[in-house]
Amino acid sequence: MGKQGKFMNTDRVTPSYKAVEERIKGFNEFLIPLKKEEVQEQGARCMDCGTPFCHPSCPLHNLIPEFNDNVCNNKWEEAYNNLIWTNSFPEFTGRICPAPCESGCVLGLIKDPVTIKNVEYSIIERAFSSGLVKPQPPKERSGKKVAVVGSGPAGLAAADQLNKAGHEVTLYERADRIGGLLQYGIPNFKLEKNIIDRRVDVMKAEGITFTTNANIGVDIAIEKLQKENDAVVLTCGSTIPRDLPIPGRDANGVHFAMEFLTQSTKRVHGDDIPKDEIIFAKDKHVLVIGGGDTGSDCVGTSIRQGAASVTQIELMPKPAEGRTDQTPWPTHPGPRMFSTSSSQQEGCEREWSILSKEFVKDDSGKLIGVKAVSIEWKPDNSFTEIEGTEKTYQVDLAFLAMGFLHPDHGGPVAELSLDTDKRGNVATDQQYRTSVDGVFAAGDMRRGQSLVVWAISEGRECARAVDSYLIGGVSRLATKAK
Amino acid sequence: MKKKTTDKFPNNGLYDPRYEHDACGVGFIAQLRGEASHMIVKKGIEILENLDHRGAVGAEKNSGDGAGMLCQIPHDFFRKEFDKQDQTLPAPGEYGAGILFLPPEPSQKKWVIERFTAIVKEMGQRIILWRDVPTNNNSLGKMVREVEPSMAQVFIARGEDCDDADAFERRLYVIHKYAQKMIRESGKPGSSYFYISSLSYKTITYKGMLTTSQFPDYFLDLSDPDFTSRLALVHSRFSTNTFPSWPLAQPFRYLAHNGEINTLRGNVNWMRARESIFESDLFTPDEIAKLLPIIDDTQSDSAILDNAVELLVLAGRSLPHVMAMLIPEAWAGDSEMEEKKRAFYEYHATLMEPWDGPASIAFTDGHIIGATLDRNGLRPSRYQVTYDGILVMASEAGVVYYPPEEIEHKGWLQPGRMFVASLDEGRIIDDGEIKKELASARPYGKWLDNGKIELGALNRVPSPHQPDHDSLVHRQTVYGYTKEDLQIIIRPMAENGVEPIGSMGSDTPLAVLSDRPENIFNYFYQLFAQVTNPPIDPIREASVMSLVSFIGSQGHLLSETEEHCHVIELPHPVISNDELERLRMVDQAHYRARNISTVFAADETKPGSLQKALEDICKQASKGVADGCNIIIISDRDADKVHCPIPSLLAVSAVHHHLIREGTRASVGIIVETGAAREVHHFALLLGYGASAINPFLVFETIEDMRLRGQLGVALEAKEARRNFKKAVSKGLLKIMSKMGISTVQSYIGAQIFEAVGLSQELIDAYFSGTASQIGGIGINEVEQESLKRHHYAYPDQTLSENIRLEDGGIFKWRARGERHTYSPDTIHMLQQSTRMGDFELFSKYTDLINHEAEEHNTIRGLIDFVETTPVPIEEVESEEEIVKRFFTGAMSFGSISIEAHETIAIAMNRLGGRSNTGEGGEDVSRFEPRANGDSARSAIKQVASGRFGVTSHYLVNADEIQIKMAQGAKPGEGGHLPGGKVDKIIASVRHSTPGVGLISPPPHHDIYSIEDLAQLIFDLKNANDKARINVKLVSEVGVGTIAAGVAKGHAEAVLISGHDGGTGASPQSSIKHAGLPWELGLAETHQVLMRNDLRSRIVVQTDGRIMSGKDVAIATLLGAEEWGAATSALVVSGCIMMRQCQLNTCPVGVATQDPELRKNFPGKPEYLVNYFMFLARQMRQLMAQLGFKTVNEMVGRSDLLKKRENVEHWKAKHLNLDKLLARATSPNCTAYQTEAQDFGLEKAVDHQLIAMAKSALKDGAKVKGEITVRNVQRTVGGMLSAEVSRAFGGQGLPDDTIYFKLDGSIGQSFAAFGAKGITFEIEGEANDYFGKGLSGAKLILYPPKESTFDPHTNVIVGNVAFYGATSGEAYIRGVGGERFCVRNSGAQVVVEQVGDNGCEYMTGGRVVILGPVGKNFAAGMSGGIAYLLDIDEKSRGRINIDMVAIEALVDQKEISEVRSMIERHVEYTGSRSAKALLDNWNPGRITKVMPRDYKRALADLAAEAVGKKIERASVRQEPL
């Protein structure tokens, strides 16, 4: 497989981005795809390891050496078949996954890892453009019906798999558009929304019914779904954001990141935003509180909206530049290793070990600043404020991007009195069964906030459990387990 | 026959007497002319005594393995004995005499005698006298005496119904077989003693479980001057066992055998299959019934061979005819053989498969005496004739002394050759004459022309089957195909005709422990030769190999007619669809085929369907036979959505054994049409269990599908791809056969060279009768379940929108959805992280994972738990620092791994006081000295493997331990090949070879063809360094315990039982996966057998193979190992991440690569390894405390503290039975760990004298000279002296001729082994095998005694395998050298007058001048060095194997003068007249140069100084042999 020894004399090449000044003019994706031959050459860097750490490092256990080999040998259809076998939506992960696979890549021990994510991106984009992705409705229908609540990546994946198994699937989304966080959490410049539409069209053609603006537990009683279906799958996400209850929290201009991002995407779609709800960063000093991916998305969105300045602060200390003993290969270091996102490249100040103390507002209640102080972390994971480091940021807009706590405990959770776990997520057994018979849960709602790739995995594995439940035997759907 | 051994030693463990081996010294003396004399008997005894070192003694010094003598009936002596009893002895030929072994207890003895008397009477003959054989057992050991039989001589007068002496001889044979059967089978007390040593009117055999020195004293008859004979055939036995067995002493009735029948199981089955069709004019049907069974398969292989010979001779063939038939020459590949002779062999091949294996057989019927050697010639046989007509033949020269001037001629028996002395004619009949006579006796060639049909000549019938791509994936799935099968197995076979290669061993579960439905093939493991018989090199010695077989009805064996050869010849065991149709539709007069469909209803609700289906196909087969069919086609092609295929192996073996039981097997050939066979291992198994040919239709279809999809890397025609696949199967099959030492597929068919793991005894008995399966396992119902699971997956109830896909597999490469591996991403990461950080807590998590995975049924030990017992406080347990010294690391050569990895491991082990191993590749001398910081990179264990790379005297004296590698877990029985591209300057210098020149390790050690040879090598190495412990590395397989007992008796001080899963740089996947057993089995068997033999206290037992946690170490100890090894885990700790691509030289972490850039990435440090082993020791110590042991020693072998886990619920694993494995062996005479030193008898060595004489040279390099007389029993002369030189003066030794000894006589084996520079030996006399082995700079001069009258130029003077592994030095030999002269020579300069077969094989350096003809297959595998041959004609030219060499003219003036000066020195030192004549009329044009092509190129490159760069950039692929 691969090209023997190719890794020794070929360097890693990833697609370049359009120049910052160019890309921040709009909300479109800015990746400049590699040529086919360049991708093949990158695939050839794969060493086809006897123990491929990339493969278990991927939550979907994608068959990475296989598709690298296919690509390097110009076998794009086989590559697509290998990819789609384990990953329902490579077009999403190929764009926005932080690629734990590449962290696990063995080549990463001695050189830059294989560009697995971009190979994946290239495979699926070629598959779409060459017509390989076409509706494949099930050959037979089982006569069973399933309702999936929530159209984020977990819900989409579950619906897709259950439909493949021949069940009649209706997907309910409370928002006006399909996709959940894919739609409104991730800005267009990272995932153009026609990518979602393209997939939804295929799924519709395969027989899945999509119902938007359907807020289960509010507009439609969950009981109705239970009655009309043989199983219900809840994939409602982890939607309750972590708040920052410091003085001045009520200031006008302090928003959860999701409010800002959702509105921005709607604007890109051309939707009208009621005036009193407008959150717009143009000419404003923006402070993003939280150093993660959502924070980055706020940074990139603010810049595109023409913010006067963007600053991003993080409570945790600045991570090491490379791997440490705490983040040894092949672990995915995530935020524990320093990295710069494309949005951060576009121009923002970043500070670490900053504790926000107070939102300062003017008399009208409008946010004008944030008081903060530098802190010192101790080995026992506690911190102390450093005297004399108090400062006030001049801020017009502050976005809270400090993660999510758990799913909404209202809605179906309340209606069905579902058990929750210690962290407030919906509790299930290993077969994704909630405390109510016939009701399953998956994704962030069950697992807590996580990556899109995990959500897809959750949806797929849950679908398999549901299928087994429905057929009363062992499902034939693919699984990542043995 | 019930073994007496089983009476005395109740067996509840793993020991099985079927795996006993013996090897021996054999010899005879005959008086060609004149009267019988007592002198011959005396000389016979002398021969026996001089073969003493080829026999063995057990734990008791006075317990021998057996010695005996066969002579003519001593009529005069018997007459005297009759006279004493006032009886009249009839005339010679009118009576028969025999020696009977009887029960010693009088009433039992009385019963046996009465019964025997009655049988003789029943057979119409009359006993005229009983006589007690006077014996003296005073010197016998207790063990032997306890089972000593009472010996009686019986005299039977010829009855009137016997027309002549020969008829009488046949009647005696019937009496013998019938009596033996009736009495032994009576089951009466003492009946198991009964044995007839011989019963004949011509010959008599005296033998017993004696040492050679006990023999003459034991049998008083033999010292009587009236005891005369014209011949004496003697045998000294070296058995792996010491369980007393008197009958197994040799000679038997017709022969004495030094060797091993590798195909025994098949030969026995086939003989049994033919029994029902025996007919003979010479025996009545009633007599034939009394003779059956012909084969008593509870005996040794030699005894069984004798059974067959006896039948065939008495049924009318001459003894030479029978020998040529059973042990044929390699006729198929011999271009020199004349047509008639080839026809003789081919005709007989249609009657009977060869009894294949290394064999030197001496045979006699009282009128003629002779000897024959198998086709490979792997046993020595030397002979000489005196002017007085005394012929002496023996395993070595010098066994009996005759003054040189009396010797007329000296010779040696060459491979496949026979020679016979006719006492009636008073002359020697050579091979040519014998074979010519045999070949002309009947019109064999004409018969073959009329009778034999070649497959290709049958009418062409196109196959009706068309490929169906749509259903392919379903059908592949039914037969268990995975994506890996396509990518890793089939693809390289179809693309390039090569076997799939892998590395880093196997760490997946045994089939019986796997959760997935396993193919039944995966329950079987290939057996392989280690120690007792040599594997073959099927590439370099291809001419002895053959894949041809025949099918059709076999005629009865006892006559020869044209009808007998009405067979169809199959040129290859893999047949195409079209070829299968030709057979299926065969329309010739003599042939009919019957198709049997082997599928069963795929219905999970009806268990038992498989068993019923098997019964049904057996019935169909019987019916086919009854209907006169002679070809049965077993076909699973009908498998579909509702039909599940019967596993093809099961179907074949079931039918094969059913027909054997029914007695009809010989009348049909079995062909298999199966979708399952795709790996070489599958084909081997189908053949091994009875198929003659296989049509793997689905693999052909798969290849075609892959081809059309562009999944083959190269563009190929369909036909080419199929041909490539067949070629790959051929290579693989030849390798699998070779590793057991089997040359022909014909004898491989039905030979069952496999053992099973995880199959129940009931299943084995029903379908695979005779196969070992030591721990039980699944039955037919589980096999059915596995088949149904696969079927269900292939044809699911539920339809998805996607088609089914082949499963990932994950066997060869880890996959999340695939098979479990002990080395998973998790375990690798945790092991590395914990040892780097020194984090014992994390390490414990890692071992929890390992132990847990084991419990998830990855390994046998995972099924084992500790018994609860009283713990001891941990403070009282011996320290971790002491425990850790018992660890060693595995043999990994510098070359297979980088110098960085190699030295890191060595330094770590030296810091710990453990031991690292050089591996097979030498060691740079700079490592022998400690480093400035106190570290040492010197490997304590120096390995000696078949290639002998870098094995010099200096290397050996720098060892604490010397390990002889007999086998390697990942590829037991195979050699290796380091391609030229990997041999850079450093590797070349360490291995004493040339950069850029490939290095081949032969499959066998060419100085170990048998157990007594191993004893010899052990002795050699002990001489080379008496301070080093000698260790023998074996690989776990059934019977390894018995081998280990032989190894202990051969004086090894440690034995390593290596598990099958060990890593390797490159090996065929078939060997990685399907050869060798887990160490648990081999270790337990070894410990048990050593205890039973009271040998355990004489040897350290070690084990290795995936020992990864303290629990593993504890279990290994409790099963019997006091030292433990790690190899793969040590690499992982050093940074290996299990790429499993070591063969590609692209290891990214610099472990298994020589690439300088990649080596920079090596992340390992000795500290990590120190942490690792200390952690293991800490865990071991904790377990010792828990189990109540204060010392490791007291823990060894305490398997009573182990039990099978009670909660094993796995659907397959729960059927395993570990009782035999866990049986504790105890002995009152023997400790369970090593406490006694081996007695090498070094104090008797001549070298003490030599060293004393060389004192001033050794002290300060003064020149010394001396003279001494030597004998053949003095072995390894010069070895200890060389060690002293190397110790005192290092690798460079002394200036030439500093120590000069002149020796007279017949020198023993291994003369001047590892002879160091500065020593010269001038020998006037002759030499035996292994002359100049490992020569390390010494000079050897050998010429015949000045008084000799024969022409030295044509008489043999030195035995086989001279200068094996020589690295430097020179030698001048005036005379003929034996087989494999200068094999693996890498630097010695030698002049010799002629050589035998396989000369200069695998040579990599040095120069050899040969002043006369060479034998066959000269220069095979020769990659370096140069040979110069004089006056070669077309015939000699044809004998040169030109695969690797070019034949060139000698033109370079400098080279001419160098060669001339070698010849001048030869004349000067030896007085060679032929060399003198050459110089006198000097014409260099007469000399031809044999030049390896690689070597020539490398020398040119070296000259251009380009090699370094070239190699750095070379991207190479290591191909194993």
GROMACS .gro file of N, CA and C in nm, chain B residues 1206-1238:
model
   99
 1688GLU      N    1  -1.186  -2.049   3.621
 1688GLU     CA    2  -1.316  -2.116   3.625
 1688GLU      C    3  -1.422  -2.045   3.543
 1689ASN      N    4  -1.398  -1.916   3.518
 1689ASN     CA    5  -1.504  -1.839   3.453
 1689ASN      C    6  -1.486  -1.827   3.302
 1690VAL      N    7  -1.421  -1.925   3.242
 1690VAL     CA    8  -1.404  -1.919   3.097
 1690VAL      C    9  -1.535  -1.960   3.030
 1691GLU      N   10  -1.600  -1.863   2.972
 1691GLU     CA   11  -1.729  -1.895   2.911
 1691GLU      C   12  -1.728  -1.881   2.760
 1692HIS      N   13  -1.613  -1.842   2.710
 1692HIS     CA   14  -1.599  -1.824   2.565
 1692HIS      C   15  -1.646  -1.950   2.493
 1693TRP      N   16  -1.721  -1.930   2.385
 1693TRP     CA   17  -1.787  -2.044   2.320
 1693TRP      C   18  -1.693  -2.148   2.266
 1694LYS      N   19  -1.569  -2.107   2.242
 1694LYS     CA   20  -1.472  -2.207   2.195
 1694LYS      C   21  -1.373  -2.243   2.306
 1695ALA      N   22  -1.321  -2.140   2.373
 1695ALA     CA   23  -1.215  -2.163   2.472
 1695ALA      C   24  -1.261  -2.252   2.586
 1696LYS      N   25  -1.390  -2.251   2.615
 1696LYS     CA   26  -1.436  -2.330   2.730
 1696LYS      C   27  -1.416  -2.480   2.709
 1697HIS      N   28  -1.392  -2.520   2.585
 1697HIS     CA   29  -1.372  -2.663   2.558
 1697HIS      C   30  -1.228  -2.708   2.578
 1698LEU      N   31  -1.139  -2.614   2.603
 1698LEU     CA   32  -0.999  -2.653   2.617
 1698LEU      C   33  -0.977  -2.723   2.751
 1699ASN      N   34  -0.883  -2.815   2.748
 1699ASN     CA   35  -0.849  -2.888   2.869
 1699ASN      C   36  -0.700  -2.871   2.896
 1700LEU      N   37  -0.668  -2.804   3.006
 1700LEU     CA   38  -0.528  -2.771   3.033
 1700LEU      C   39  -0.463  -2.870   3.131
 1701ASP      N   40  -0.529  -2.979   3.160
 1701ASP     CA   41  -0.475  -3.071   3.262
 1701ASP      C   42  -0.334  -3.119   3.228
 1702LYS      N   43  -0.314  -3.161   3.103
 1702LYS     CA   44  -0.181  -3.211   3.067
 1702LYS      C   45  -0.078  -3.101   3.074
 1703LEU      N   46  -0.119  -2.984   3.033
 1703LEU     CA   47  -0.027  -2.870   3.035
 1703LEU      C   48   0.015  -2.838   3.178
 1704LEU      N   49  -0.079  -2.849   3.269
 1704LEU     CA   50  -0.052  -2.808   3.407
 1704LEU      C   51  -0.007  -2.923   3.497
 1705ALA      N   52   0.008  -3.042   3.439
 1705ALA     CA   53   0.050  -3.156   3.521
 1705ALA      C   54   0.189  -3.128   3.577
 1706ARG      N   55   0.205  -3.149   3.706
 1706ARG     CA   56   0.335  -3.122   3.767
 1706ARG      C   57   0.421  -3.247   3.759
 1707ALA      N   58   0.542  -3.230   3.710
 1707ALA     CA   59   0.635  -3.343   3.701
 1707ALA      C   60   0.729  -3.337   3.819
 1708THR      N   61   0.746  -3.449   3.882
 1708THR     CA   62   0.840  -3.454   3.995
 1708THR      C   63   0.931  -3.574   3.978
 1709SER      N   64   1.043  -3.570   4.043
 1709SER     CA   65   1.133  -3.685   4.041
 1709SER      C   66   1.215  -3.683   4.168
 1710PRO      N   67   1.233  -3.799   4.228
 1710PRO     CA   68   1.317  -3.803   4.349
 1710PRO      C   69   1.465  -3.787   4.314
 1711ASN      N   70   1.500  -3.805   4.187
 1711ASN     CA   71   1.642  -3.807   4.149
 1711ASN      C   72   1.691  -3.677   4.088
 1712CYS      N   73   1.605  -3.578   4.086
 1712CYS     CA   74   1.636  -3.467   3.998
 1712CYS      C   75   1.571  -3.341   4.052
 1713THR      N   76   1.646  -3.230   4.057
 1713THR     CA   77   1.585  -3.105   4.095
 1713THR      C   78   1.509  -3.047   3.977
 1714ALA      N   79   1.418  -2.958   4.006
 1714ALA     CA   80   1.334  -2.903   3.900
 1714ALA      C   81   1.397  -2.782   3.832
 1715TYR      N   82   1.519  -2.749   3.870
 1715TYR     CA   83   1.593  -2.642   3.803
 1715TYR      C   84   1.738  -2.687   3.795
 1716GLN      N   85   1.817  -2.612   3.720
 1716GLN     CA   86   1.951  -2.659   3.694
 1716GLN      C   87   2.038  -2.651   3.820
 1717THR      N   88   2.096  -2.767   3.858
 1717THR     CA   89   2.184  -2.769   3.975
 1717THR      C   90   2.315  -2.841   3.946
 1718GLU      N   91   2.318  -2.916   3.835
 1718GLU     CA   92   2.436  -2.997   3.806
 1718GLU      C   93   2.506  -2.946   3.682
 1719ALA      N   94   2.636  -2.957   3.680
 1719ALA     CA   95   2.711  -2.918   3.559
 1719ALA      C   96   2.711  -3.034   3.461
 1720GLN      N   97   2.713  -3.003   3.333
 1720GLN     CA   98   2.726  -3.107   3.231
 1720GLN      C   99   2.871  -3.155   3.229
   0.00000   0.00000   0.00000
